[in-house]
Every structure is written in structure tokens, then in C-alpha cells.
C-alpha atoms as a printed R data frame, in Angstrom:
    type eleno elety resid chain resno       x       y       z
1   ATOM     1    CA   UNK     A     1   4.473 -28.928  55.072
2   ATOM     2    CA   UNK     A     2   5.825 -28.793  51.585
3   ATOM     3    CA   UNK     A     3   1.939 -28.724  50.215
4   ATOM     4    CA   UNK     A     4   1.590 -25.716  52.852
5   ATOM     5    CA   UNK     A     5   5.042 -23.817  51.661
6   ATOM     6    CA   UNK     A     6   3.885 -24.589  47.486
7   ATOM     7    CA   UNK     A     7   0.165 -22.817  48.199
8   ATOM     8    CA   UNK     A     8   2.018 -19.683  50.113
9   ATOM     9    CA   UNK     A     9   4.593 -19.497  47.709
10  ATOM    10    CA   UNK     A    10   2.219 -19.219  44.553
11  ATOM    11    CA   UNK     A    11   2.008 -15.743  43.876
12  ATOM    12    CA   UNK     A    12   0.338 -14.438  40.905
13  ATOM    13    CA   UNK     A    13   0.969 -11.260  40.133
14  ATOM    14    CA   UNK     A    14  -2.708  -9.665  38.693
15  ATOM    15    CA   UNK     A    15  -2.218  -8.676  35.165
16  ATOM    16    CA   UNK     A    16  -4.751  -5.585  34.873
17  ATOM    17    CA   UNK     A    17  -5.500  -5.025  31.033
18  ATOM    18    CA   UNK     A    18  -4.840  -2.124  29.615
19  ATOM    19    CA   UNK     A    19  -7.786   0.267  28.335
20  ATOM    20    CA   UNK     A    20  -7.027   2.247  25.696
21  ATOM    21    CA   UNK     A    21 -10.650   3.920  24.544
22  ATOM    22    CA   UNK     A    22 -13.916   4.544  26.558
23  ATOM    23    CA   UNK     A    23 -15.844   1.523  27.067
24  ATOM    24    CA   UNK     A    24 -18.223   0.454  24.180
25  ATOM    25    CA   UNK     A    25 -15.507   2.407  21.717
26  ATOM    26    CA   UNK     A    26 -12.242   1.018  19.313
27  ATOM    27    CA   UNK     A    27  -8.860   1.336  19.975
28  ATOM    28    CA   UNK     A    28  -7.727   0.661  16.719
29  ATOM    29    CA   UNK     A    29  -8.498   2.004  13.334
30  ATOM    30    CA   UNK     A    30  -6.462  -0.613  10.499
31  ATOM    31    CA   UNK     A    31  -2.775  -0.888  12.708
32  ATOM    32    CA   UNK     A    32  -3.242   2.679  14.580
33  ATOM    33    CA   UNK     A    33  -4.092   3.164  17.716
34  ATOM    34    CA   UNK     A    34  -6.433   5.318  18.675
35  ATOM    35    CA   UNK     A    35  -5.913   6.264  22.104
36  ATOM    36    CA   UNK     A    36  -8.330   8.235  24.202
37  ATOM    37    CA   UNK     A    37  -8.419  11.931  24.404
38  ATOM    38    CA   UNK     A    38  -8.609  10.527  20.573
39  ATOM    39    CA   UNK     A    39 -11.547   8.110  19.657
40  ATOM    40    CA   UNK     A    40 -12.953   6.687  16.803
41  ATOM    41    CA   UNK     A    41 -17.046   8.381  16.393
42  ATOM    42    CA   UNK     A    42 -17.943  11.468  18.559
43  ATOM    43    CA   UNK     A    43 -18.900   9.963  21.788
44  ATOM    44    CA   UNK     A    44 -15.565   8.403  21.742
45  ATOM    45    CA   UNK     A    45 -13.254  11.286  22.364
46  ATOM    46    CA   UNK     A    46 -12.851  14.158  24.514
47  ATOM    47    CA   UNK     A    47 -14.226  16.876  22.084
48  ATOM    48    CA   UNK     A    48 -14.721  17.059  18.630
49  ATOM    49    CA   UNK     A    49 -11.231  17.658  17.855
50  ATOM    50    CA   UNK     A    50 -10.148  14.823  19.120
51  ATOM    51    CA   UNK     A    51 -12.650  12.761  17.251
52  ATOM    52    CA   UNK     A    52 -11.425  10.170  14.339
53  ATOM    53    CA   UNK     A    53 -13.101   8.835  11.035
54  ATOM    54    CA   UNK     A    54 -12.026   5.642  10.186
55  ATOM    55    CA   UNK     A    55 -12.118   5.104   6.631
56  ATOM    56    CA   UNK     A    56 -11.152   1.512   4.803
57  ATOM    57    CA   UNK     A    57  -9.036   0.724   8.198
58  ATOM    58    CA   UNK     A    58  -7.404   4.476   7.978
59  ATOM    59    CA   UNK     A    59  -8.011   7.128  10.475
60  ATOM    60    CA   UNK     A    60  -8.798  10.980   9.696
61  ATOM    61    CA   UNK     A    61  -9.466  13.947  12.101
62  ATOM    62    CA   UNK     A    62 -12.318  15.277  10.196
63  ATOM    63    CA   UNK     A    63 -11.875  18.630  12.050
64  ATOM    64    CA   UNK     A    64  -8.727  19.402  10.461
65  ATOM    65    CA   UNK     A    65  -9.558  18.960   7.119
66  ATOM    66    CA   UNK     A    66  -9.286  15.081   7.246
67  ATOM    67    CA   UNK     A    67  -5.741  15.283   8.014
68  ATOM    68    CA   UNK     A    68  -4.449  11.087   8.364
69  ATOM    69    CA   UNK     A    69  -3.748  10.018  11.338
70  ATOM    70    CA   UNK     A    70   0.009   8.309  11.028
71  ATOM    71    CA   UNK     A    71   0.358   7.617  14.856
72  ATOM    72    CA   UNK     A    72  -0.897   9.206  18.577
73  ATOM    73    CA   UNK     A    73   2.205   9.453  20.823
74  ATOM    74    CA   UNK     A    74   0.556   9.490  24.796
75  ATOM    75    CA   UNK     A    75   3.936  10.489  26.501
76  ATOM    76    CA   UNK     A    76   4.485  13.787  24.784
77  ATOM    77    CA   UNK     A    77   1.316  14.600  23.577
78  ATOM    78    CA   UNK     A    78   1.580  14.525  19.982
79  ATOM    79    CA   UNK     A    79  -0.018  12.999  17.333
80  ATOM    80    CA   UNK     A    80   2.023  12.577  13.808
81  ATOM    81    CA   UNK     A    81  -0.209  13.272  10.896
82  ATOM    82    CA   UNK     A    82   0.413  13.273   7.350
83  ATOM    83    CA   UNK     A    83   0.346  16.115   5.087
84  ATOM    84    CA   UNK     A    84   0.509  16.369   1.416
85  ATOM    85    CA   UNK     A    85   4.193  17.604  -0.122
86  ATOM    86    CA   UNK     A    86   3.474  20.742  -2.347
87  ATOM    87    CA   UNK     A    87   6.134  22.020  -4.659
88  ATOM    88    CA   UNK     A    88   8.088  25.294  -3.703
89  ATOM    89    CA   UNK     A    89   8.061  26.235  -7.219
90  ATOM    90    CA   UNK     A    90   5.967  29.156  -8.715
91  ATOM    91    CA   UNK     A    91   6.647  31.866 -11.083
92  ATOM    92    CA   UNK     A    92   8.813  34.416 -10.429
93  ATOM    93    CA   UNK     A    93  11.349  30.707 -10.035
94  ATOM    94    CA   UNK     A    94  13.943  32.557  -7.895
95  ATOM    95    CA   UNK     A    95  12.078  34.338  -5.325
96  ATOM    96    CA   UNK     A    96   8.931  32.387  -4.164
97  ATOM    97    CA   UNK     A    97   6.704  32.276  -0.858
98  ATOM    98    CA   UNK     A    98   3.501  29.498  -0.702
99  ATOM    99    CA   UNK     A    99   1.500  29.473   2.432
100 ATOM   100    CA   UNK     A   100   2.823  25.612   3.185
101 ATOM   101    CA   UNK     A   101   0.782  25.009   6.486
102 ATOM   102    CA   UNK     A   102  -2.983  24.702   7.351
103 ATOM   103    CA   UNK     A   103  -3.828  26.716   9.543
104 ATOM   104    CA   UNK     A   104  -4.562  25.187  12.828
105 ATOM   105    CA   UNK     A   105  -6.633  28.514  14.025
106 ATOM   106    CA   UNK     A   106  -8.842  27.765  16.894
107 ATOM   107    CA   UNK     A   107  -8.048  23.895  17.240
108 ATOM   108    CA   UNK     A   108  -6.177  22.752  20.484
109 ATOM   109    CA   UNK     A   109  -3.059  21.844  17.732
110 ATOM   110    CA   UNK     A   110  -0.139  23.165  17.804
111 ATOM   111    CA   UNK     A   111   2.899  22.540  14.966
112 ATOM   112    CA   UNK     A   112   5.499  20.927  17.073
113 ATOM   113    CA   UNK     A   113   8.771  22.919  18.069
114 ATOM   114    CA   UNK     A   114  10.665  19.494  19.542
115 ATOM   115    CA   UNK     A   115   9.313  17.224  16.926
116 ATOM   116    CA   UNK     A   116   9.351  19.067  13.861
117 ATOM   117    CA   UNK     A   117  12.621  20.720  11.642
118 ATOM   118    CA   UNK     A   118  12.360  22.740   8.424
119 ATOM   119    CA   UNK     A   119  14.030  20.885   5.657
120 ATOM   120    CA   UNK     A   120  14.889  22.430   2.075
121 ATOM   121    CA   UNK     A   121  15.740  20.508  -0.447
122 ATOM   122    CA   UNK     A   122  17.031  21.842  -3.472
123 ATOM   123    CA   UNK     A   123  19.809  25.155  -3.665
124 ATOM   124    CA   UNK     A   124  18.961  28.489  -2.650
125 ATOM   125    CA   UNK     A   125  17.594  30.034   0.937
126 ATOM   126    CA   UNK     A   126  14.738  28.397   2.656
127 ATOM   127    CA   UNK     A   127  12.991  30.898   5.246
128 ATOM   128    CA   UNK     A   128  10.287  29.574   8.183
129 ATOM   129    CA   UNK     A   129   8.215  32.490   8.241
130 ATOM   130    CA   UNK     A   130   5.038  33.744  10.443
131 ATOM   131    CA   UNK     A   131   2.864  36.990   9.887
132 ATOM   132    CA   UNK     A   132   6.285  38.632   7.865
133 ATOM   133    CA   UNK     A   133   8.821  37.441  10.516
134 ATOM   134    CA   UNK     A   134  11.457  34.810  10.012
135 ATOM   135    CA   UNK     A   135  11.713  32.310  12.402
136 ATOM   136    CA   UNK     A   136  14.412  30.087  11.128
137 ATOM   137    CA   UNK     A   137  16.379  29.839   7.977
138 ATOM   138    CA   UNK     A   138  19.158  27.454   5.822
139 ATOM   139    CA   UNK     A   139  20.930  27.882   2.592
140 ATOM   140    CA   UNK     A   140  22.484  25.562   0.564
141 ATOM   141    CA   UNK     A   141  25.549  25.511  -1.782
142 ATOM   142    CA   UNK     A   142  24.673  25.305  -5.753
143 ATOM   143    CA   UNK     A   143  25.291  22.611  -7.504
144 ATOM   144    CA   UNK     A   144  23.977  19.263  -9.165
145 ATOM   145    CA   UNK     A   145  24.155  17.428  -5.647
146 ATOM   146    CA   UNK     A   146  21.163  15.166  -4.893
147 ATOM   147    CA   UNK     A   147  19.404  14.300  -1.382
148 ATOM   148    CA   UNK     A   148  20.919  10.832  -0.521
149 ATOM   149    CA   UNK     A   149  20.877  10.627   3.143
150 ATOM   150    CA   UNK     A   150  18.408  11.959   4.997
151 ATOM   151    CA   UNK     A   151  20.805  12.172   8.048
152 ATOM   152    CA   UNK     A   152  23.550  14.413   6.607
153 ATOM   153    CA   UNK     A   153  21.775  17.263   5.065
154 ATOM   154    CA   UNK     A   154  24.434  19.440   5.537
155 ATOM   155    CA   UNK     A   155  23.948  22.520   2.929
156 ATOM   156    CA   UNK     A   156  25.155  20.579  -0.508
157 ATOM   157    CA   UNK     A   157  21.699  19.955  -2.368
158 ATOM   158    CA   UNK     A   158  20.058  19.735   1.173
159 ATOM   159    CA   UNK     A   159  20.051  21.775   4.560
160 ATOM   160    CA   UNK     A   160  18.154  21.429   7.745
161 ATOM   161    CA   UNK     A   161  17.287  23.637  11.097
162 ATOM   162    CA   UNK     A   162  15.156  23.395  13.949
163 ATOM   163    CA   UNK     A   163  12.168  25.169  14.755
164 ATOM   164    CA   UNK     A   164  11.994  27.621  17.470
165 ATOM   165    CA   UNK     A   165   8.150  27.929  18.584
166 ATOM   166    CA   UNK     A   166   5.544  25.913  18.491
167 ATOM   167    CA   UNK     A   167   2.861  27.361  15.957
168 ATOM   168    CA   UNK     A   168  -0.266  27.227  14.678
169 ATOM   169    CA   UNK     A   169   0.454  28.340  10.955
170 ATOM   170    CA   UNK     A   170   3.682  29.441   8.751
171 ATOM   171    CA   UNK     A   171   5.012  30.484   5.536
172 ATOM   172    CA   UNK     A   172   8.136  29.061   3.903
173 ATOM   173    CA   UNK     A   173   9.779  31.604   1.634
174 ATOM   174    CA   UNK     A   174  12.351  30.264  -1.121
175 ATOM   175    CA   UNK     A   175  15.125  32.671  -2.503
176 ATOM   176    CA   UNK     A   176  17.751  31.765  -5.215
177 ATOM   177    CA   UNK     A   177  16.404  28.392  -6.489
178 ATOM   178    CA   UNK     A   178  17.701  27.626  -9.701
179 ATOM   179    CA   UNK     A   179  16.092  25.502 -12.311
180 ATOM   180    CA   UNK     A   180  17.520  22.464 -14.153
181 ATOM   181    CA   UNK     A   181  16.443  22.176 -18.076
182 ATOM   182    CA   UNK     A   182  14.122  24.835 -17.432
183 ATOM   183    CA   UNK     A   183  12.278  22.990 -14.956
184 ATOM   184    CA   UNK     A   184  11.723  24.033 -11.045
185 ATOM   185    CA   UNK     A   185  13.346  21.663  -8.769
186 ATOM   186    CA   UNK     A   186  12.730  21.550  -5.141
187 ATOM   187    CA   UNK     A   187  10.823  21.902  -2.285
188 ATOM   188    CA   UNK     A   188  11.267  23.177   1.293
189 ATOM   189    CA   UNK     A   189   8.684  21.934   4.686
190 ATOM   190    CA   UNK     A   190   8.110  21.201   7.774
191 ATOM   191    CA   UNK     A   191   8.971  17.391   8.749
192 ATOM   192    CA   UNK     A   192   8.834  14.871  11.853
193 ATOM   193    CA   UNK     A   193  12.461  14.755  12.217
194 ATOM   194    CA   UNK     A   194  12.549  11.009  13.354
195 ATOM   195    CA   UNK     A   195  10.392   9.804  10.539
196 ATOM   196    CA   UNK     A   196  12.225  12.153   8.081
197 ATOM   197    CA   UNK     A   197  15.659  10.680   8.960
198 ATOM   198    CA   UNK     A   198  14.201   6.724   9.305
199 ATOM   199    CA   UNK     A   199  13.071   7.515   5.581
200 ATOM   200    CA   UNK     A   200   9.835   6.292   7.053
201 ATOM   201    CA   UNK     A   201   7.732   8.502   4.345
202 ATOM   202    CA   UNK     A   202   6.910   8.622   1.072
203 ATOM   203    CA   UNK     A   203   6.184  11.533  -1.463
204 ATOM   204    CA   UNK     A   204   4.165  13.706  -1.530
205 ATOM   205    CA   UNK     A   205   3.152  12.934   1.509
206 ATOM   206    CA   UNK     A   206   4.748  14.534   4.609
207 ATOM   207    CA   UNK     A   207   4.906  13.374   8.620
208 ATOM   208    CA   UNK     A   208   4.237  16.303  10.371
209 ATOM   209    CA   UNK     A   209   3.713  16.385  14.511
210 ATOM   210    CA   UNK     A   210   1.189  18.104  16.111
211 ATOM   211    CA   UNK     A   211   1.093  19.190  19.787
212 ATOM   212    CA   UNK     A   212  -2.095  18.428  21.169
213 ATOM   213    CA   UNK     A   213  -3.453  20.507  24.522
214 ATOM   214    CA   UNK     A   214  -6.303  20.347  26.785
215 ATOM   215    CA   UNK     A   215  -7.616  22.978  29.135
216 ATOM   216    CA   UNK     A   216  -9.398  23.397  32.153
217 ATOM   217    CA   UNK     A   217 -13.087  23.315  29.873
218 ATOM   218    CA   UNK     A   218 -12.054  19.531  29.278
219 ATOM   219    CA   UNK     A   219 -11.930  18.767  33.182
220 ATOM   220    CA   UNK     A   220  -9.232  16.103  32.526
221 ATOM   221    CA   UNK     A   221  -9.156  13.411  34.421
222 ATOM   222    CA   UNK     A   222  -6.177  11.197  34.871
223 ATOM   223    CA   UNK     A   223  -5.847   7.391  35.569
224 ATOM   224    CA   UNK     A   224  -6.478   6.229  39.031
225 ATOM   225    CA   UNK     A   225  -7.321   9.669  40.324
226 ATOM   226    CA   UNK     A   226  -3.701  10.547  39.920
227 ATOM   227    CA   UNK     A   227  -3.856  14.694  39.757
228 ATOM   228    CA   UNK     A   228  -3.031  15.989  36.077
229 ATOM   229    CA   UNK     A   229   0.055  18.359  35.225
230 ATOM   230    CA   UNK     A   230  -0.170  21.747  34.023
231 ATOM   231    CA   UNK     A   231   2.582  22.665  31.320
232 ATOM   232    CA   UNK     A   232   2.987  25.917  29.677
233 ATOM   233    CA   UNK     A   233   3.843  26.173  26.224
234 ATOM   234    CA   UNK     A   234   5.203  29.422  25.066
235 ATOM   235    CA   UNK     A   235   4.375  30.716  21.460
236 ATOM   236    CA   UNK     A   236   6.337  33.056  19.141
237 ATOM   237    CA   UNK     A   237   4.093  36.273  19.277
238 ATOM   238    CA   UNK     A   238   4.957  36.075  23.280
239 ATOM   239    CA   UNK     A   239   1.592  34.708  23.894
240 ATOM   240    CA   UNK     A   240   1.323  30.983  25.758
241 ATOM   241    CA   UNK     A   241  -1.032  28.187  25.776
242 ATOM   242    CA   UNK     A   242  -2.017  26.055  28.839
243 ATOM   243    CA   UNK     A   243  -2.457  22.440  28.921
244 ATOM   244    CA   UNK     A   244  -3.061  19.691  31.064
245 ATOM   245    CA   UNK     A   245  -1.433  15.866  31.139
246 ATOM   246    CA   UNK     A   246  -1.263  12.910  32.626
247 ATOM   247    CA   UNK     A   247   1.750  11.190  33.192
248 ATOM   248    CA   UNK     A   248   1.966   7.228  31.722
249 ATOM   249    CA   UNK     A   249   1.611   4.583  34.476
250 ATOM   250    CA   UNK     A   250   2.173   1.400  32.239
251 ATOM   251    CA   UNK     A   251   0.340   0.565  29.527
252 ATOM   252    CA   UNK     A   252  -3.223   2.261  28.449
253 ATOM   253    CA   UNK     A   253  -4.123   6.352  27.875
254 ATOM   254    CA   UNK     A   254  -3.645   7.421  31.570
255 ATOM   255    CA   UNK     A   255  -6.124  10.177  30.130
256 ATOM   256    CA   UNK     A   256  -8.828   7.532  31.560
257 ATOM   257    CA   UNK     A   257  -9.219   7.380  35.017
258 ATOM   258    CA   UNK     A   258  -9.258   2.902  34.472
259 ATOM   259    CA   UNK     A   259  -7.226   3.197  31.651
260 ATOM   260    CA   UNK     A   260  -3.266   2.601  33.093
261 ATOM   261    CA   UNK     A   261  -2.689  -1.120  33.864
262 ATOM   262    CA   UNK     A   262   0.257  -0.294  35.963
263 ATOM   263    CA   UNK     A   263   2.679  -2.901  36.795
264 ATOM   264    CA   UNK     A   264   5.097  -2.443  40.112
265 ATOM   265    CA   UNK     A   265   8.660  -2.337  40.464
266 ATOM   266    CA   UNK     A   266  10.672  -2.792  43.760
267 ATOM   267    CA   UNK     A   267  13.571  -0.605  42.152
268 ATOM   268    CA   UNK     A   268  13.638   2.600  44.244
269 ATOM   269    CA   UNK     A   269  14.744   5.833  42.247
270 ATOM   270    CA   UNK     A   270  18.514   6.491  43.150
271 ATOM   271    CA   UNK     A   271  18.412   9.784  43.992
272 ATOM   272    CA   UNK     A   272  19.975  11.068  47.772
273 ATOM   273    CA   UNK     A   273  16.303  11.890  49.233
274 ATOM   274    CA   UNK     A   274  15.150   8.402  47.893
275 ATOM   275    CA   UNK     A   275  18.164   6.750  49.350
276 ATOM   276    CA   UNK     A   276  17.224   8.487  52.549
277 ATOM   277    CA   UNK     A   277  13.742   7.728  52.824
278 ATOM   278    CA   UNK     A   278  14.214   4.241  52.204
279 ATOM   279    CA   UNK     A   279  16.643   4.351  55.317
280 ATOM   280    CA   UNK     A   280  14.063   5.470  57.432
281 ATOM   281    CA   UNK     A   281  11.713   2.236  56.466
282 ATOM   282    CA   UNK     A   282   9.102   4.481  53.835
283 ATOM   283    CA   UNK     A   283   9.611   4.350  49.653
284 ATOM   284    CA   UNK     A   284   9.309   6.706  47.260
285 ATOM   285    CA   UNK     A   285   6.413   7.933  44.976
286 ATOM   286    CA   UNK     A   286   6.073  10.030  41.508
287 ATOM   287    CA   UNK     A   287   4.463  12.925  42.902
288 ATOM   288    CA   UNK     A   288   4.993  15.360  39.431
289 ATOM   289    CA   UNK     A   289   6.880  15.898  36.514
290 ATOM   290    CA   UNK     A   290   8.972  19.133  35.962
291 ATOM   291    CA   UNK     A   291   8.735  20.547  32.373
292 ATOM   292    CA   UNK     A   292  10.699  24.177  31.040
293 ATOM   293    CA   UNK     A   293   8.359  27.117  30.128
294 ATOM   294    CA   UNK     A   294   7.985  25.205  26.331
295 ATOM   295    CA   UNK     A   295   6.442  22.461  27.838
296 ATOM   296    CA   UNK     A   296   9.564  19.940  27.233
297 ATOM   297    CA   UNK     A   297  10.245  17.246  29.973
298 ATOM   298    CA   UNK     A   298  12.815  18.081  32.291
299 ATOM   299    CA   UNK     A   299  12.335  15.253  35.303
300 ATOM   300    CA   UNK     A   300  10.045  13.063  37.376
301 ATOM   301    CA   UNK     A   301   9.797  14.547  40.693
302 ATOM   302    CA   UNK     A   302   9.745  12.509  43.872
303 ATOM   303    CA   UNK     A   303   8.657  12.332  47.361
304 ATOM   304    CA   UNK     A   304   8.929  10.204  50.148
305 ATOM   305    CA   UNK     A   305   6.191   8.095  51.900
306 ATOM   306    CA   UNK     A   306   6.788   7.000  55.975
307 ATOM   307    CA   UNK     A   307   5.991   3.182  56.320
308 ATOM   308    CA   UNK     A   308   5.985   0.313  54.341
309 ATOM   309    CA   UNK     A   309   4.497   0.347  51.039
310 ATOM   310    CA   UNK     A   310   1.130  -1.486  51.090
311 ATOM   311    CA   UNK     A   311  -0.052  -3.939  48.905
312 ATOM   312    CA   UNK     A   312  -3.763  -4.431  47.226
313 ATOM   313    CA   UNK     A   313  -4.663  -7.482  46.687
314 ATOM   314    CA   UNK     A   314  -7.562 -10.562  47.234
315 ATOM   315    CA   UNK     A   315  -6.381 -14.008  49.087
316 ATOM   316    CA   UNK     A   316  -8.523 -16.702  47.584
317 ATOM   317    CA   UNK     A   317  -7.689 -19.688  50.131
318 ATOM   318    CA   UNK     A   318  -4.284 -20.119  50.238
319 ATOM   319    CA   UNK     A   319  -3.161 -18.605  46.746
320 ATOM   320    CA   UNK     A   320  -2.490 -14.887  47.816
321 ATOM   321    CA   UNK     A   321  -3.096 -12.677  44.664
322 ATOM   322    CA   UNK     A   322  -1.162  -9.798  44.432
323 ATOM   323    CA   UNK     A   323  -1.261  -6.094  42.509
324 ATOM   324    CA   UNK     A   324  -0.176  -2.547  42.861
């Protein structure tokens, strides 16, 4: 009897492995991860876009200008590159404008609104600007104060604002900057906020996060058959872009359709309807996710299933082996 209860009561829960490129293609280039839409060699990614050289163990997009790749983020579709830090500082000194950006033209990249801030660091008036507008601005007071914490650039030396589009190029025009000795000092760009204000960077290179989008011509395909989202993100000229994702189910790019190793989780959302459902002996599901008209998560959306939830699984003898 006890032999009987030790075979029913070894359960092994099946530990799928997570795929993170096509099969016969990398996953890593040096310590990055490469994860598909992204692939390392042409056959390896979704489009040529999305395709990465890997150089001495470091990973370019070769389509935009061999731009490094610093990391892929899967959950909110960007992917941080690095950018090289020019100098705001040109003759006439005090009033200056540099085209700062490449221009991401026809690519499927945008220049992140959530990800990104404008950062100016030196004394005058930094302005974002696109096609002669201003889209954001910060000043700073005058004075011999130097940038020594990234997270309190609050106008002395150093100011900071966010971004209110996403974009595909921009302008950053200087006014006022002073110069020390008779030399230009400072610089104004575009930054990944979190890696800015980690000090996770070093000059004159610059993390910068692009949005990445796919549309319908790239007949996405999500991780077990699970149906893709469409997201709008709204541009500054009043124009929008579509895209298409797939929401993460564990580990892997849930942009494959055997790529998610999901792992299962008797928690039930608490939310009234899921509270509800379970009462009447079904569970809940993720059915979609809700995003605002920029394309930012809002929530996971919910619905309920009648019955029991049932399990998929293989019983070798005795040992029952279990997975969801």
C-alpha cells in the first residue's frame, strides 16, 4: 500500500524548455539575448530589420546603421540600443540646433515615448524639436554646478523632461549655453531613463530605446496559437502606427508559436468575475490585454471558463507526468 501511495504521489511537473530563436539559429550574441522577431543571420529573424550581426560576441542591427544592440525587452517591445553622445556645441556657442537622432524613416522603429526622457546637461534651454515644432523643453539655472546624481536633475547644472510622442527622428535645439575658459560645455539627448539614472552607461555612448512594431505583412504568430494583440500607437503629426504582440507566457519569445515554456499556477486572479466563476466550479483565463491609444499597458483582461480546468499530460506506469 505504501509502495502504491509513493508511485501515485510522484508527480513531476514537465519542465518545457524555453525557445528563444528559430530552430537551427542563436539566442545569444556575447551575454545578449537575441530573442526572436530578432535573430542573429537573415533567416533568423522576422524581416531584415529585425536581423543581427554579431561581431567579436557584440550584436549590431546592420539596417540601422549598425546601431549595438544593448538589450531586447519581449514584454514591451523595445529593444535598448546604444548611440554615440555628440556634443551640443557649435559656433554661434549660445544659440545652437544639431540634428541629434538617426532617422528611423521607413524602419518598423520607433524612439520610445515611455522609455526615453530628454536630458540637458549643462545651463541654458534645451528644446526636443520635430520638423520646426517643439515637443518638450527644460532650462537650467547658471552657474558652476556639476551633474552628480543622475536622479536629481532638477534645473542646477542639469534638467530633465519626458517625451510626449513616440518618433521616428528629432532635433534638439540649445539656447543660452555659456562657455567656461572659452570652451563649450555641454550636451543635451535623448536617454533610456532607467539606464540613465542606474548610471548604467558610459560616454559617449548613449542607451536609447526603440519601439519595435510589426504589421499585418509579418503574419505574426504567437506561442501556442494564442491570438496576437493589436495596439495603436499614436504619433505627433496625428498620424498612428499599428502593431501586433504577443503577450509573455513564461519564459521564451512568445513571438514563436513553441517558443513560451509556460509554467501553471493554481492562484486565480482576484478580481469579482474571477471570484464568481470559480464559485460556479470553472477558472479563469487571460483572454487579452488592454493598452491606451499610445500603446502603454493598462491590464490583463479575463474571462471565465465553465468546468474544471483540464490537465495535459502522459502517465508512464504509475508515475503520472503532469504539464499545462
Amino acid at each position: 500500500m505504501k509502495l502504491f501511495q509513493a508511485y501515485h504521489l510522484l508527480i513531476f511537473l514537465s519542465l518545457e524548455t524555453p525557445k528563444y530563436a528559430k530552430k537551427g539559429c542563436r539566442d545569444k550574441c556575447g551575454d545578449v539575448m537575441i530573442p526572436y522577431p530578432f535573430g542573429i543571420g537573415a533567416s533568423c529573424s522576422i524581416n531584415k530589420w529585425f536581423n543581427v550581426d554579431c561581431n567579436s560576441s557584440t550584436p549590431y542591427l546592420p539596417a540601422l546603421k549598425n546601431l549595438e544592440v544593448l538589450k531586447v525587452h519581449i514584454g514591451n517591445q523595445t529593444v535598448i540600443v546604444g548611440t554615440q553622445r555628440m556634443s551640443s556645441c557649435q559656433k554661434p556657442v549660445r544659440n545652437s540646433s544639431q540634428k541629434m537622432s538617426i532617422d528611423l524613416g521607413w524602419s518598423p522603429f520607433l524612439y520610445s515615448k515611455d522609455n526615453n526622457k530628454l536630458v540637458f546637461d549643462g545651463c541654458g534651454t534645451a528644446s526636443l524639436m520635430e520638423n520646426g515644432s517643439v515637443l518638450a523643453a527644460c532650462s537650467t539655472a547658471c552657474g558652476n554646478a556639476t551633474l552628480s546624481d543622475r536622479s536629481n536633475c532638477l534645473g542646477n547644472g542639469c534638467c530633465e523632461t519626458a517625451i510626449p510622442h513616440y518618433l521616428k527622428s528629432y532635433n534638439i535645439n540649445i539656447t543660452g549655453l555659456e562657455e567656461e575658459d572659452g570652451n563649450c560645455t555641454g550636451s543635451a539627448f535623448l536617454v533610456d531613463k532607467t539606464l540613465y539614472e542606474q548610471g548604467r552607461f558610459s560616454d559617449p555612448f548613449i542607451p536609447i530605446s526603440l519601439t519595435w512594431t510589426l504589421t499585418d505583412s509579418n503574419q505574426v504568430t504567437c506561442c501556442r496559437d494564442y491570438n496576437p494583440t493589436r495596439s495603436i500607437v499614436e504619433m505627433s503629426n496625428g498620424t498612428s502606427v499599428d502593431t501586433w504582440l504577443c503577450d509573455e507566457y513564461g519564459d521564451g519569445s512568445p513571438y514563436l508559436i513553441d517558443g513560451c515554456a509556460m509554467t501553471y499556477s493554481d492562484s486565480t486572479p482576484d478580481t469579482e468575475m474571477c471570484r464568481k466563476c470559480s464559485k460556479r466550479g470553472g477558472y479563469c483565463t487571460s483572454n487579452d490585454s488592454t493598452y491606451d491609444g499610445r500603446g502603454s499597458f493598462l491590464r490583463q483582461n479575463y474571462i471565465c471558463v465553465e468546468g474544471e480546468r483540464t490537465p495535459r499530460g502522459v502517465i508512464l506506469g504509475n508515475v503520472f507526468s503532469l504539464c499545462f
